[in-house]
PDB file of C-alpha atoms and ligand atoms in Angstrom:
ATOM      1  CA  UNK A   1      67.415  59.697  94.616  1.00 46.00           C
ATOM      2  CA  UNK A   2      69.637  60.982  97.187  1.00 50.00           C
ATOM      3  CA  UNK A   3      73.028  62.709  96.189  1.00 85.00           C
ATOM      4  CA  UNK A   4      76.058  61.885  97.594  1.00 96.00           C
ATOM      5  CA  UNK A   5      77.366  63.578 100.675  1.00 97.00           C
ATOM      6  CA  UNK A   6      80.184  63.846 103.000  1.00 97.00           C
ATOM      7  CA  UNK A   7      79.423  62.070 105.988  1.00 97.00           C
ATOM      8  CA  UNK A   8      79.532  64.435 109.245  1.00 97.00           C
ATOM      9  CA  UNK A   9      80.670  61.491 111.269  1.00 97.00           C
ATOM     10  CA  UNK A  10      83.019  59.460 109.141  1.00 97.00           C
ATOM     11  CA  UNK A  11      84.203  61.933 106.497  1.00 97.00           C
ATOM     12  CA  UNK A  12      83.601  59.606 103.645  1.00 97.00           C
ATOM     13  CA  UNK A  13      81.565  60.395 100.478  1.00 97.00           C
ATOM     14  CA  UNK A  14      78.584  58.131 100.433  1.00 97.00           C
ATOM     15  CA  UNK A  15      74.837  58.211 100.220  1.00 96.00           C
ATOM     16  CA  UNK A  16      73.042  59.647 103.076  1.00 97.00           C
ATOM     17  CA  UNK A  17      70.827  57.630 105.715  1.00 97.00           C
ATOM     18  CA  UNK A  18      67.929  59.066 103.550  1.00 96.00           C
ATOM     19  CA  UNK A  19      65.289  59.115 106.579  1.00 97.00           C
ATOM     20  CA  UNK A  20      64.785  60.831 109.715  1.00 97.00           C
ATOM     21  CA  UNK A  21      64.999  58.484 112.719  1.00 96.00           C
ATOM     22  CA  UNK A  22      63.476  61.255 115.034  1.00 92.00           C
ATOM     23  CA  UNK A  23      60.935  63.492 114.126  1.00 93.00           C
ATOM     24  CA  UNK A  24      63.027  66.451 114.693  1.00 92.00           C
ATOM     25  CA  UNK A  25      65.675  68.619 113.824  1.00 93.00           C
ATOM     26  CA  UNK A  26      68.344  66.211 114.481  1.00 93.00           C
ATOM     27  CA  UNK A  27      66.496  63.432 112.833  1.00 96.00           C
ATOM     28  CA  UNK A  28      66.391  65.663 109.739  1.00 97.00           C
ATOM     29  CA  UNK A  29      70.137  66.297 110.067  1.00 97.00           C
ATOM     30  CA  UNK A  30      71.032  62.602 110.503  1.00 97.00           C
ATOM     31  CA  UNK A  31      68.742  61.766 107.411  1.00 97.00           C
ATOM     32  CA  UNK A  32      70.861  64.296 105.279  1.00 97.00           C
ATOM     33  CA  UNK A  33      74.421  64.361 106.577  1.00 97.00           C
ATOM     34  CA  UNK A  34      75.148  60.794 108.228  1.00 97.00           C
ATOM     35  CA  UNK A  35      75.722  57.775 106.137  1.00 97.00           C
ATOM     36  CA  UNK A  36      74.009  54.281 106.819  1.00 98.00           C
ATOM     37  CA  UNK A  37      77.141  52.695 108.630  1.00 98.00           C
ATOM     38  CA  UNK A  38      77.889  55.602 110.990  1.00 98.00           C
ATOM     39  CA  UNK A  39      74.289  55.393 111.819  1.00 98.00           C
ATOM     40  CA  UNK A  40      74.454  51.561 112.378  1.00 98.00           C
ATOM     41  CA  UNK A  41      77.363  52.269 114.903  1.00 98.00           C
ATOM     42  CA  UNK A  42      75.480  55.029 116.654  1.00 98.00           C
ATOM     43  CA  UNK A  43      72.842  52.502 117.031  1.00 97.00           C
ATOM     44  CA  UNK A  44      75.257  50.030 118.805  1.00 97.00           C
ATOM     45  CA  UNK A  45      76.705  52.631 120.912  1.00 97.00           C
ATOM     46  CA  UNK A  46      73.185  53.834 121.916  1.00 97.00           C
ATOM     47  CA  UNK A  47      72.515  50.344 123.210  1.00 97.00           C
ATOM     48  CA  UNK A  48      75.710  50.334 125.246  1.00 97.00           C
ATOM     49  CA  UNK A  49      74.771  53.658 126.906  1.00 97.00           C
ATOM     50  CA  UNK A  50      71.164  52.663 127.527  1.00 97.00           C
ATOM     51  CA  UNK A  51      72.310  49.476 129.155  1.00 97.00           C
ATOM     52  CA  UNK A  52      75.033  51.228 130.943  1.00 97.00           C
ATOM     53  CA  UNK A  53      73.130  53.947 132.431  1.00 96.00           C
ATOM     54  CA  UNK A  54      70.146  52.066 132.672  1.00 97.00           C
ATOM     55  CA  UNK A  55      68.348  54.692 130.734  1.00 96.00           C
ATOM     56  CA  UNK A  56      64.679  54.957 131.152  1.00 96.00           C
ATOM     57  CA  UNK A  57      63.612  56.474 127.832  1.00 93.00           C
ATOM     58  CA  UNK A  58      60.283  57.608 128.998  1.00 95.00           C
ATOM     59  CA  UNK A  59      61.902  60.160 130.699  1.00 96.00           C
ATOM     60  CA  UNK A  60      62.739  63.526 129.158  1.00 95.00           C
ATOM     61  CA  UNK A  61      66.131  63.559 131.094  1.00 96.00           C
ATOM     62  CA  UNK A  62      67.047  60.008 129.735  1.00 96.00           C
ATOM     63  CA  UNK A  63      65.983  61.311 126.361  1.00 94.00           C
ATOM     64  CA  UNK A  64      68.109  64.564 126.621  1.00 93.00           C
ATOM     65  CA  UNK A  65      70.949  62.746 127.785  1.00 95.00           C
ATOM     66  CA  UNK A  66      71.089  60.230 124.870  1.00 95.00           C
ATOM     67  CA  UNK A  67      70.391  63.307 122.408  1.00 94.00           C
ATOM     68  CA  UNK A  68      73.509  64.884 123.895  1.00 94.00           C
ATOM     69  CA  UNK A  69      75.718  61.915 123.098  1.00 96.00           C
ATOM     70  CA  UNK A  70      74.184  61.274 119.934  1.00 97.00           C
ATOM     71  CA  UNK A  71      75.217  64.697 119.053  1.00 96.00           C
ATOM     72  CA  UNK A  72      78.497  64.245 120.291  1.00 96.00           C
ATOM     73  CA  UNK A  73      79.177  61.016 118.587  1.00 96.00           C
ATOM     74  CA  UNK A  74      77.607  61.958 115.199  1.00 97.00           C
ATOM     75  CA  UNK A  75      78.617  65.679 114.929  1.00 96.00           C
ATOM     76  CA  UNK A  76      81.070  66.191 117.221  1.00 93.00           C
ATOM     77  CA  UNK A  77      78.928  68.784 118.925  1.00 84.00           C
ATOM     78  CA  UNK A  78      78.930  68.538 122.889  1.00 72.00           C
ATOM     79  CA  UNK A  79      77.345  71.007 125.016  1.00 63.00           C
ATOM     80  CA  UNK A  80      79.593  72.565 127.509  1.00 61.00           C
ATOM     81  CA  UNK A  81      77.740  71.034 130.431  1.00 57.00           C
ATOM     82  CA  UNK A  82      77.471  67.951 128.948  1.00 48.00           C
ATOM     83  CA  UNK A  83      79.644  65.173 129.818  1.00 51.00           C
ATOM     84  CA  UNK A  84      80.127  62.614 126.880  1.00 50.00           C
ATOM     85  CA  UNK A  85      79.530  58.756 128.384  1.00 54.00           C
ATOM     86  CA  UNK A  86      82.359  56.793 128.369  1.00 56.00           C
ATOM     87  CA  UNK A  87      81.948  53.030 128.519  1.00 56.00           C
ATOM     88  CA  UNK A  88      84.542  50.795 130.006  1.00 57.00           C
ATOM     89  CA  UNK A  89      85.034  48.623 127.327  1.00 57.00           C
ATOM     90  CA  UNK A  90      87.663  46.614 129.273  1.00 58.00           C
ATOM     91  CA  UNK A  91      84.252  44.853 130.449  1.00 53.00           C
ATOM     92  CA  UNK A  92      83.217  43.787 127.221  1.00 55.00           C
ATOM     93  CA  UNK A  93      81.950  40.521 126.980  1.00 56.00           C
ATOM     94  CA  UNK A  94      81.762  39.812 130.713  1.00 55.00           C
ATOM     95  CA  UNK A  95      78.057  41.180 130.835  1.00 51.00           C
ATOM     96  CA  UNK A  96      75.406  38.515 130.622  1.00 53.00           C
ATOM     97  CA  UNK A  97      72.465  38.996 128.623  1.00 54.00           C
TER      98      UNK A  97
HETATM   99 ZN1   ZN B   1      79.627  58.012 108.081  1.00 55.56          ZN
END
């Protein structure tokens, strides 16, 4: 069974997510360094970012953009040339689904 880790995002000692959500290095890191609640909050933010920017995830550019944001959000790693997506939360609740 998985050990307790110190989550890279919230700093709490918890069980790690335990599975890699992506088939790459970042996915492995999330599986072992991020706790399930933090992963869940990223998924919410990811949805906001996709909707906010109208990202087409079939495009490599859009995937890179999302991964940059993911790394910034979960691990606090932001590439110098990457600008973190900022979402205008004051408009929350005005979006019609
Ligand atoms: Zn966490």
